[in-house]
Amino acid sequence: MRKPFIAGNWKMNKTDEEAVALAEGLVKEAGDLTDRTMLLCPPFTSLKSVYEVVKNSNIKLGAQTVYWEKSGAYTGMISADMLKSVGCTYVIVGHSEQRQYFGETDETVNKRIKVCLQEDLLPIMCVGELLEEREAGKAEEVVRTQITGGLTGISAEDMKKITIAYEPVWAIGTGKTATPEDADAMHASIRSVLKDLYNEDVAQSVVIQYGGSVKPDNVDELMSKENIDGALVGGAALKVDSFARIIKFQN
Ligand code: PGA
C-alpha cells in the first residue's frame, strides 16, 4: 500500500517570520493526521525555524535542493549534512525550475540523489516534459529519459526510498493542470519504466506525486486516480487555508 504524500514547495517565497506563521497555521490545521505523509519545503533560510514549529507534529521538513559534495570550497552550496542538522528528512531534486534556470541535468540529479541516499535523506525526484515535447507526442519518452538518467546506479532497495514527482512543465504556476486522466496515464507509464529498470514490486511501491497547479478544487479528483499517490504543490502551498484543504483531500 502506498501512503498518500502531500508536499508543499515554497520556492523562493516567505521571510523567516512569514514561514513560521504559515507552518504554525498548518500544524494547527493538519498536524495530527496520520494516514498521509505531509511535508513542507521552505527556503534554506527558514528550515531551522520551521523545524522548531513542526517537530512535534506529523508534518515533515524538506529542502528544495542539495549539493552533492560533503563539504569544502563551494561558495553558496548547502550539503546533506547541513540539511540533516536542521531537521530535514526529505530533499526535492531536479525541479524543473532548477533544470530551466540553474543548469540541472539528469547527471546532476543523479549525483544529488546519490548523496541523499548516502546521508539518509529521502529524495523527491522531479520529472516532466515541456509543452512542445507534449505537443510533439514525446512526453513519455522525455520522462523515461529523465527517470533512467536520474536513477543511474541506484539499487532496487534504495529506489523504494525515492518519491517521484511528475510535474509537466507547462502546468507549473500556469493554472493549467494536466487532466486527471492524462496525469494518471503518465504515472502508469512511469510505473512501467520502473518495472523495466527494476521489477514489479518496485514499480508498485514507489510513491508518485503529481505537481502543476494543484489546488483545493482539483486535488480530490487527482487523488482519486489509481496511480496518483500525492501532490507536490507550489502556489497553493503558500496559504494556510488552501494548503490545509489540499492536505485534507478526500477521495
Ligand atoms: P505550482 O508549482 O503548484 O505553483 O504549479 C508546483 C511545483 O513547481 O512544484
Short mmCIF file of N, CA and C in Angstrom, two decimals, residues 4-158:
data_model
loop_
_atom_site.label_atom_id
_atom_site.label_comp_id
_atom_site.label_asym_id
_atom_site.label_seq_id
_atom_site.Cartn_x
_atom_site.Cartn_y
_atom_site.Cartn_z
N PRO A 4 -0.44 8.08 0.92
CA PRO A 4 -0.55 9.37 0.23
C PRO A 4 0.47 10.36 0.78
N PHE A 5 0.97 11.21 -0.10
CA PHE A 5 2.09 12.08 0.26
C PHE A 5 1.86 13.47 -0.36
N ILE A 6 1.57 14.43 0.50
CA ILE A 6 1.33 15.80 0.03
C ILE A 6 2.50 16.68 0.49
N ALA A 7 3.13 17.35 -0.47
CA ALA A 7 4.28 18.19 -0.14
C ALA A 7 4.05 19.61 -0.64
N GLY A 8 4.51 20.57 0.15
CA GLY A 8 4.44 21.98 -0.26
C GLY A 8 5.84 22.48 -0.58
N ASN A 9 6.00 22.97 -1.80
CA ASN A 9 7.28 23.53 -2.23
C ASN A 9 7.11 25.05 -2.23
N TRP A 10 7.73 25.70 -1.24
CA TRP A 10 7.50 27.15 -1.10
C TRP A 10 8.36 27.97 -2.05
N LYS A 11 9.27 27.32 -2.75
CA LYS A 11 10.14 28.00 -3.72
C LYS A 11 10.81 29.21 -3.04
N MET A 12 11.01 30.31 -3.78
CA MET A 12 11.70 31.46 -3.18
C MET A 12 10.66 32.44 -2.63
N ASN A 13 9.92 31.95 -1.63
CA ASN A 13 8.88 32.75 -1.01
C ASN A 13 8.99 32.62 0.50
N LYS A 14 8.57 33.66 1.21
CA LYS A 14 8.46 33.72 2.67
C LYS A 14 9.76 34.16 3.36
N THR A 15 9.62 35.27 4.07
CA THR A 15 10.66 35.64 5.02
C THR A 15 10.57 34.64 6.18
N ASP A 16 11.52 34.70 7.07
CA ASP A 16 11.50 33.74 8.18
C ASP A 16 10.24 33.88 9.02
N GLU A 17 9.87 35.11 9.29
CA GLU A 17 8.67 35.35 10.10
C GLU A 17 7.42 34.80 9.41
N GLU A 18 7.31 35.04 8.12
CA GLU A 18 6.15 34.54 7.35
C GLU A 18 6.15 33.01 7.30
N ALA A 19 7.34 32.44 7.18
CA ALA A 19 7.45 30.98 7.11
C ALA A 19 6.96 30.35 8.41
N VAL A 20 7.37 30.92 9.53
CA VAL A 20 6.96 30.39 10.83
C VAL A 20 5.44 30.49 10.97
N ALA A 21 4.87 31.61 10.57
CA ALA A 21 3.41 31.80 10.70
C ALA A 21 2.66 30.77 9.85
N LEU A 22 3.14 30.53 8.63
CA LEU A 22 2.49 29.55 7.75
C LEU A 22 2.58 28.14 8.36
N ALA A 23 3.76 27.80 8.85
CA ALA A 23 3.93 26.46 9.44
C ALA A 23 3.06 26.32 10.69
N GLU A 24 2.97 27.36 11.49
CA GLU A 24 2.13 27.28 12.70
C GLU A 24 0.67 27.04 12.33
N GLY A 25 0.21 27.76 11.32
CA GLY A 25 -1.18 27.58 10.87
C GLY A 25 -1.42 26.16 10.39
N LEU A 26 -0.47 25.60 9.68
CA LEU A 26 -0.65 24.25 9.12
C LEU A 26 -0.60 23.18 10.21
N VAL A 27 0.26 23.38 11.20
CA VAL A 27 0.30 22.41 12.30
C VAL A 27 -1.04 22.37 13.01
N LYS A 28 -1.65 23.54 13.22
CA LYS A 28 -2.97 23.59 13.87
C LYS A 28 -4.02 22.88 13.03
N GLU A 29 -3.96 23.07 11.73
CA GLU A 29 -4.98 22.51 10.84
C GLU A 29 -4.81 21.01 10.61
N ALA A 30 -3.57 20.57 10.49
CA ALA A 30 -3.37 19.22 9.93
C ALA A 30 -2.29 18.41 10.63
N GLY A 31 -1.70 18.97 11.66
CA GLY A 31 -0.53 18.32 12.26
C GLY A 31 -0.77 16.97 12.89
N ASP A 32 -2.05 16.57 13.06
CA ASP A 32 -2.28 15.27 13.70
C ASP A 32 -2.84 14.21 12.74
N LEU A 33 -2.88 14.51 11.46
CA LEU A 33 -3.32 13.47 10.50
C LEU A 33 -2.23 12.41 10.39
N THR A 34 -2.64 11.14 10.44
CA THR A 34 -1.61 10.09 10.44
C THR A 34 -1.64 9.19 9.21
N ASP A 35 -2.70 9.27 8.41
CA ASP A 35 -2.81 8.33 7.29
C ASP A 35 -2.18 8.85 6.01
N ARG A 36 -1.46 9.96 6.11
CA ARG A 36 -0.80 10.54 4.94
C ARG A 36 0.51 11.18 5.37
N THR A 37 1.45 11.26 4.47
CA THR A 37 2.70 11.96 4.75
C THR A 37 2.51 13.41 4.33
N MET A 38 2.94 14.33 5.19
CA MET A 38 2.83 15.76 4.89
C MET A 38 4.21 16.38 5.04
N LEU A 39 4.56 17.23 4.08
CA LEU A 39 5.91 17.77 4.04
C LEU A 39 5.89 19.24 3.67
N LEU A 40 6.71 20.02 4.36
CA LEU A 40 6.91 21.43 4.00
C LEU A 40 8.35 21.61 3.54
N CYS A 41 8.52 22.31 2.43
CA CYS A 41 9.87 22.60 1.90
C CYS A 41 10.05 24.11 1.79
N PRO A 42 10.41 24.76 2.91
CA PRO A 42 10.65 26.20 2.90
C PRO A 42 12.02 26.49 2.27
N PRO A 43 12.33 27.76 2.04
CA PRO A 43 13.69 28.09 1.61
C PRO A 43 14.69 27.72 2.70
N PHE A 44 15.96 27.58 2.32
CA PHE A 44 17.01 27.20 3.28
C PHE A 44 16.99 28.07 4.53
N THR A 45 16.73 29.36 4.33
CA THR A 45 16.83 30.33 5.43
C THR A 45 15.83 30.06 6.55
N SER A 46 14.78 29.31 6.26
CA SER A 46 13.78 29.06 7.30
C SER A 46 13.68 27.60 7.70
N LEU A 47 14.60 26.78 7.26
CA LEU A 47 14.48 25.36 7.61
C LEU A 47 14.50 25.17 9.13
N LYS A 48 15.44 25.82 9.78
CA LYS A 48 15.58 25.58 11.21
C LYS A 48 14.37 26.09 11.99
N SER A 49 13.91 27.26 11.64
CA SER A 49 12.77 27.80 12.41
C SER A 49 11.48 27.04 12.10
N VAL A 50 11.31 26.59 10.86
CA VAL A 50 10.10 25.79 10.56
C VAL A 50 10.20 24.43 11.26
N TYR A 51 11.40 23.90 11.35
CA TYR A 51 11.55 22.63 12.07
C TYR A 51 11.08 22.76 13.52
N GLU A 52 11.44 23.87 14.15
CA GLU A 52 11.01 24.08 15.54
C GLU A 52 9.48 24.06 15.66
N VAL A 53 8.80 24.51 14.62
CA VAL A 53 7.33 24.55 14.65
C VAL A 53 6.73 23.15 14.40
N VAL A 54 7.32 22.40 13.47
CA VAL A 54 6.68 21.13 13.06
C VAL A 54 7.20 19.91 13.82
N LYS A 55 8.24 20.05 14.61
CA LYS A 55 8.95 18.86 15.11
C LYS A 55 8.09 17.94 15.98
N ASN A 56 7.08 18.48 16.65
CA ASN A 56 6.22 17.60 17.46
C ASN A 56 4.91 17.27 16.76
N SER A 57 4.87 17.48 15.47
CA SER A 57 3.64 17.18 14.71
C SER A 57 3.95 16.08 13.69
N ASN A 58 2.94 15.75 12.88
CA ASN A 58 3.17 14.75 11.82
C ASN A 58 3.67 15.39 10.53
N ILE A 59 3.99 16.66 10.57
CA ILE A 59 4.48 17.32 9.36
C ILE A 59 6.01 17.23 9.31
N LYS A 60 6.51 16.81 8.16
CA LYS A 60 7.96 16.64 7.99
C LYS A 60 8.56 17.86 7.29
N LEU A 61 9.89 17.91 7.35
CA LEU A 61 10.61 19.05 6.77
C LEU A 61 11.51 18.60 5.63
N GLY A 62 11.51 19.38 4.55
CA GLY A 62 12.38 19.06 3.42
C GLY A 62 13.02 20.30 2.84
N ALA A 63 14.10 20.08 2.08
CA ALA A 63 14.78 21.19 1.40
C ALA A 63 14.46 21.14 -0.09
N GLN A 64 14.78 22.23 -0.78
CA GLN A 64 14.41 22.34 -2.20
C GLN A 64 15.51 21.85 -3.14
N THR A 65 16.70 21.66 -2.63
CA THR A 65 17.78 21.01 -3.37
C THR A 65 18.92 20.75 -2.38
N VAL A 66 19.98 20.10 -2.86
CA VAL A 66 21.15 19.84 -2.02
C VAL A 66 22.36 19.78 -2.95
N TYR A 67 23.53 20.13 -2.44
CA TYR A 67 24.74 19.96 -3.24
C TYR A 67 25.33 18.58 -2.95
N TRP A 68 26.03 18.02 -3.94
CA TRP A 68 26.45 16.61 -3.79
C TRP A 68 27.78 16.43 -3.08
N GLU A 69 28.58 17.49 -2.93
CA GLU A 69 29.84 17.32 -2.21
C GLU A 69 29.58 17.37 -0.71
N LYS A 70 30.49 16.76 0.06
CA LYS A 70 30.26 16.66 1.50
C LYS A 70 30.50 17.98 2.22
N SER A 71 31.57 18.69 1.82
CA SER A 71 31.91 19.99 2.44
C SER A 71 33.02 20.59 1.60
N GLY A 72 33.39 21.82 1.93
CA GLY A 72 34.56 22.41 1.26
C GLY A 72 34.28 23.72 0.58
N ALA A 73 35.14 24.06 -0.38
CA ALA A 73 35.11 25.37 -1.01
C ALA A 73 34.10 25.40 -2.16
N TYR A 74 32.83 25.47 -1.81
CA TYR A 74 31.74 25.50 -2.78
C TYR A 74 30.78 26.62 -2.38
N THR A 75 31.24 27.84 -2.58
CA THR A 75 30.50 29.02 -2.12
C THR A 75 29.04 28.97 -2.56
N GLY A 76 28.16 29.16 -1.59
CA GLY A 76 26.73 29.23 -1.90
C GLY A 76 26.00 27.91 -1.81
N MET A 77 26.74 26.81 -1.67
CA MET A 77 26.09 25.50 -1.68
C MET A 77 25.75 25.03 -0.25
N ILE A 78 24.85 24.05 -0.19
CA ILE A 78 24.39 23.50 1.09
C ILE A 78 24.51 21.98 1.01
N SER A 79 25.13 21.37 2.02
CA SER A 79 25.37 19.92 1.98
C SER A 79 24.25 19.13 2.66
N ALA A 80 24.26 17.83 2.41
CA ALA A 80 23.28 16.93 3.02
C ALA A 80 23.40 16.95 4.55
N ASP A 81 24.61 16.96 5.04
CA ASP A 81 24.84 17.02 6.49
C ASP A 81 24.22 18.25 7.12
N MET A 82 24.38 19.37 6.43
CA MET A 82 23.81 20.63 6.94
C MET A 82 22.29 20.53 7.00
N LEU A 83 21.71 19.92 5.98
CA LEU A 83 20.24 19.79 5.95
C LEU A 83 19.77 18.91 7.10
N LYS A 84 20.48 17.81 7.32
CA LYS A 84 20.08 16.92 8.43
C LYS A 84 20.20 17.63 9.76
N SER A 85 21.22 18.49 9.88
CA SER A 85 21.46 19.14 11.18
C SER A 85 20.36 20.13 11.54
N VAL A 86 19.54 20.53 10.57
CA VAL A 86 18.42 21.43 10.90
C VAL A 86 17.07 20.71 10.81
N GLY A 87 17.09 19.38 10.75
CA GLY A 87 15.84 18.63 10.88
C GLY A 87 15.20 18.16 9.58
N CYS A 88 15.90 18.31 8.46
CA CYS A 88 15.33 17.85 7.19
C CYS A 88 15.34 16.33 7.10
N THR A 89 14.28 15.79 6.53
CA THR A 89 14.31 14.36 6.19
C THR A 89 14.15 14.13 4.69
N TYR A 90 13.65 15.11 3.97
CA TYR A 90 13.43 14.98 2.52
C TYR A 90 14.18 16.07 1.77
N VAL A 91 14.44 15.82 0.48
CA VAL A 91 15.01 16.85 -0.40
C VAL A 91 14.35 16.74 -1.78
N ILE A 92 13.86 17.86 -2.30
CA ILE A 92 13.39 17.90 -3.69
C ILE A 92 14.62 17.97 -4.59
N VAL A 93 14.63 17.14 -5.62
CA VAL A 93 15.78 17.10 -6.52
C VAL A 93 15.29 17.20 -7.97
N GLY A 94 15.96 18.02 -8.76
CA GLY A 94 15.64 18.06 -10.19
C GLY A 94 14.37 18.80 -10.53
N HIS A 95 13.97 19.75 -9.67
CA HIS A 95 12.77 20.53 -10.00
C HIS A 95 12.96 21.21 -11.36
N SER A 96 11.89 21.37 -12.11
CA SER A 96 12.03 21.93 -13.47
C SER A 96 12.61 23.34 -13.45
N GLU A 97 12.38 24.08 -12.37
CA GLU A 97 12.98 25.43 -12.32
C GLU A 97 14.49 25.33 -12.15
N GLN A 98 14.97 24.32 -11.43
CA GLN A 98 16.42 24.08 -11.34
C GLN A 98 16.95 23.65 -12.71
N ARG A 99 16.18 22.83 -13.41
CA ARG A 99 16.62 22.39 -14.74
C ARG A 99 16.65 23.58 -15.71
N GLN A 100 15.60 24.41 -15.63
CA GLN A 100 15.44 25.51 -16.58
C GLN A 100 16.40 26.68 -16.33
N TYR A 101 16.58 27.06 -15.07
CA TYR A 101 17.34 28.29 -14.78
C TYR A 101 18.73 28.05 -14.22
N PHE A 102 18.98 26.88 -13.65
CA PHE A 102 20.25 26.70 -12.92
C PHE A 102 21.06 25.50 -13.40
N GLY A 103 20.80 25.08 -14.63
CA GLY A 103 21.67 24.09 -15.25
C GLY A 103 21.56 22.67 -14.72
N GLU A 104 20.47 22.37 -14.04
CA GLU A 104 20.29 20.97 -13.57
C GLU A 104 20.14 20.04 -14.77
N THR A 105 20.83 18.91 -14.72
CA THR A 105 20.71 17.90 -15.79
C THR A 105 20.41 16.55 -15.13
N ASP A 106 20.14 15.55 -15.95
CA ASP A 106 19.90 14.23 -15.37
C ASP A 106 21.13 13.74 -14.59
N GLU A 107 22.32 14.14 -15.04
CA GLU A 107 23.56 13.73 -14.34
C GLU A 107 23.65 14.39 -12.96
N THR A 108 23.33 15.68 -12.89
CA THR A 108 23.43 16.34 -11.57
C THR A 108 22.29 15.86 -10.66
N VAL A 109 21.14 15.56 -11.25
CA VAL A 109 20.05 14.97 -10.46
C VAL A 109 20.54 13.67 -9.83
N ASN A 110 21.21 12.86 -10.64
CA ASN A 110 21.71 11.58 -10.17
C ASN A 110 22.71 11.75 -9.02
N LYS A 111 23.59 12.74 -9.13
CA LYS A 111 24.56 12.97 -8.05
C LYS A 111 23.86 13.40 -6.77
N ARG A 112 22.84 14.24 -6.91
CA ARG A 112 22.12 14.71 -5.71
C ARG A 112 21.37 13.53 -5.07
N ILE A 113 20.74 12.70 -5.91
CA ILE A 113 20.02 11.55 -5.35
C ILE A 113 20.99 10.65 -4.59
N LYS A 114 22.16 10.44 -5.16
CA LYS A 114 23.12 9.54 -4.51
C LYS A 114 23.57 10.09 -3.16
N VAL A 115 23.83 11.39 -3.09
CA VAL A 115 24.28 11.92 -1.79
C VAL A 115 23.13 11.85 -0.77
N CYS A 116 21.91 12.08 -1.21
CA CYS A 116 20.77 11.96 -0.29
C CYS A 116 20.73 10.54 0.29
N LEU A 117 20.84 9.55 -0.57
CA LEU A 117 20.72 8.17 -0.10
C LEU A 117 21.88 7.81 0.83
N GLN A 118 23.08 8.29 0.50
CA GLN A 118 24.23 8.02 1.38
C GLN A 118 24.02 8.63 2.75
N GLU A 119 23.35 9.77 2.78
CA GLU A 119 23.22 10.51 4.04
C GLU A 119 21.85 10.31 4.69
N ASP A 120 21.10 9.33 4.25
CA ASP A 120 19.78 9.05 4.84
C ASP A 120 18.78 10.17 4.70
N LEU A 121 18.85 10.89 3.60
CA LEU A 121 17.79 11.85 3.27
C LEU A 121 16.94 11.23 2.16
N LEU A 122 15.65 11.51 2.16
CA LEU A 122 14.75 10.88 1.18
C LEU A 122 14.53 11.83 0.01
N PRO A 123 14.97 11.43 -1.20
CA PRO A 123 14.81 12.34 -2.33
C PRO A 123 13.42 12.30 -2.95
N ILE A 124 12.98 13.44 -3.43
CA ILE A 124 11.79 13.52 -4.29
C ILE A 124 12.32 13.94 -5.65
N MET A 125 12.32 13.03 -6.60
CA MET A 125 12.89 13.33 -7.92
C MET A 125 11.81 13.86 -8.86
N CYS A 126 12.00 15.10 -9.32
CA CYS A 126 11.00 15.71 -10.22
C CYS A 126 11.34 15.43 -11.67
N VAL A 127 10.32 15.09 -12.42
CA VAL A 127 10.45 14.88 -13.86
C VAL A 127 9.24 15.52 -14.54
N GLY A 128 9.36 15.78 -15.83
CA GLY A 128 8.21 16.34 -16.55
C GLY A 128 8.63 16.96 -17.86
N GLU A 129 7.69 16.96 -18.80
CA GLU A 129 8.01 17.42 -20.16
C GLU A 129 7.60 18.87 -20.37
N LEU A 130 8.22 19.50 -21.36
CA LEU A 130 7.83 20.85 -21.80
C LEU A 130 6.59 20.74 -22.68
N LEU A 131 5.92 21.89 -22.89
CA LEU A 131 4.72 21.90 -23.73
C LEU A 131 5.01 21.39 -25.14
N GLU A 132 6.12 21.89 -25.71
CA GLU A 132 6.40 21.46 -27.10
C GLU A 132 6.70 19.96 -27.18
N GLU A 133 7.25 19.41 -26.11
CA GLU A 133 7.52 17.97 -26.11
C GLU A 133 6.20 17.20 -26.04
N ARG A 134 5.26 17.70 -25.23
CA ARG A 134 3.95 17.03 -25.18
C ARG A 134 3.26 17.13 -26.53
N GLU A 135 3.29 18.34 -27.11
CA GLU A 135 2.59 18.53 -28.38
C GLU A 135 3.20 17.68 -29.50
N ALA A 136 4.50 17.40 -29.37
CA ALA A 136 5.16 16.55 -30.38
C ALA A 136 4.97 15.06 -30.08
N GLY A 137 4.18 14.75 -29.06
CA GLY A 137 3.93 13.34 -28.72
C GLY A 137 5.10 12.67 -28.03
N LYS A 138 6.00 13.50 -27.44
CA LYS A 138 7.22 12.92 -26.86
C LYS A 138 7.24 12.90 -25.34
N ALA A 139 6.10 13.21 -24.71
CA ALA A 139 6.10 13.37 -23.25
C ALA A 139 6.63 12.12 -22.54
N GLU A 140 6.14 10.96 -22.92
CA GLU A 140 6.54 9.73 -22.21
C GLU A 140 8.01 9.42 -22.42
N GLU A 141 8.49 9.69 -23.63
CA GLU A 141 9.90 9.43 -23.94
C GLU A 141 10.81 10.36 -23.11
N VAL A 142 10.42 11.64 -23.02
CA VAL A 142 11.22 12.61 -22.25
C VAL A 142 11.28 12.18 -20.78
N VAL A 143 10.14 11.80 -20.24
CA VAL A 143 10.09 11.41 -18.84
C VAL A 143 10.88 10.11 -18.62
N ARG A 144 10.78 9.20 -19.54
CA ARG A 144 11.56 7.95 -19.44
C ARG A 144 13.06 8.25 -19.39
N THR A 145 13.51 9.17 -20.26
CA THR A 145 14.93 9.53 -20.27
C THR A 145 15.34 10.18 -18.95
N GLN A 146 14.50 11.07 -18.43
CA GLN A 146 14.83 11.73 -17.15
C GLN A 146 14.93 10.71 -16.02
N ILE A 147 13.99 9.77 -16.01
CA ILE A 147 13.99 8.77 -14.93
C ILE A 147 15.21 7.86 -15.06
N THR A 148 15.46 7.40 -16.26
CA THR A 148 16.58 6.48 -16.45
C THR A 148 17.90 7.16 -16.10
N GLY A 149 18.07 8.41 -16.53
CA GLY A 149 19.30 9.14 -16.23
C GLY A 149 19.43 9.47 -14.75
N GLY A 150 18.36 9.93 -14.17
CA GLY A 150 18.38 10.33 -12.76
C GLY A 150 18.63 9.16 -11.82
N LEU A 151 18.24 7.97 -12.25
CA LEU A 151 18.33 6.81 -11.36
C LEU A 151 19.52 5.89 -11.67
N THR A 152 20.43 6.35 -12.53
CA THR A 152 21.58 5.51 -12.88
C THR A 152 22.33 5.05 -11.63
N GLY A 153 22.54 3.75 -11.52
CA GLY A 153 23.33 3.22 -10.41
C GLY A 153 22.59 3.14 -9.08
N ILE A 154 21.28 3.35 -9.09
CA ILE A 154 20.50 3.27 -7.84
C ILE A 154 19.92 1.85 -7.71
N SER A 155 20.13 1.21 -6.56
CA SER A 155 19.65 -0.16 -6.38
C SER A 155 18.13 -0.20 -6.16
N ALA A 156 17.57 -1.40 -6.33
CA ALA A 156 16.12 -1.56 -6.11
C ALA A 156 15.76 -1.22 -4.67
N GLU A 157 16.62 -1.59 -3.76
CA GLU A 157 16.35 -1.31 -2.34
C GLU A 157 16.30 0.20 -2.09
N ASP A 158 17.28 0.91 -2.65
CA ASP A 158 17.29 2.37 -2.50
C ASP A 158 16.13 3.03 -3.23
#
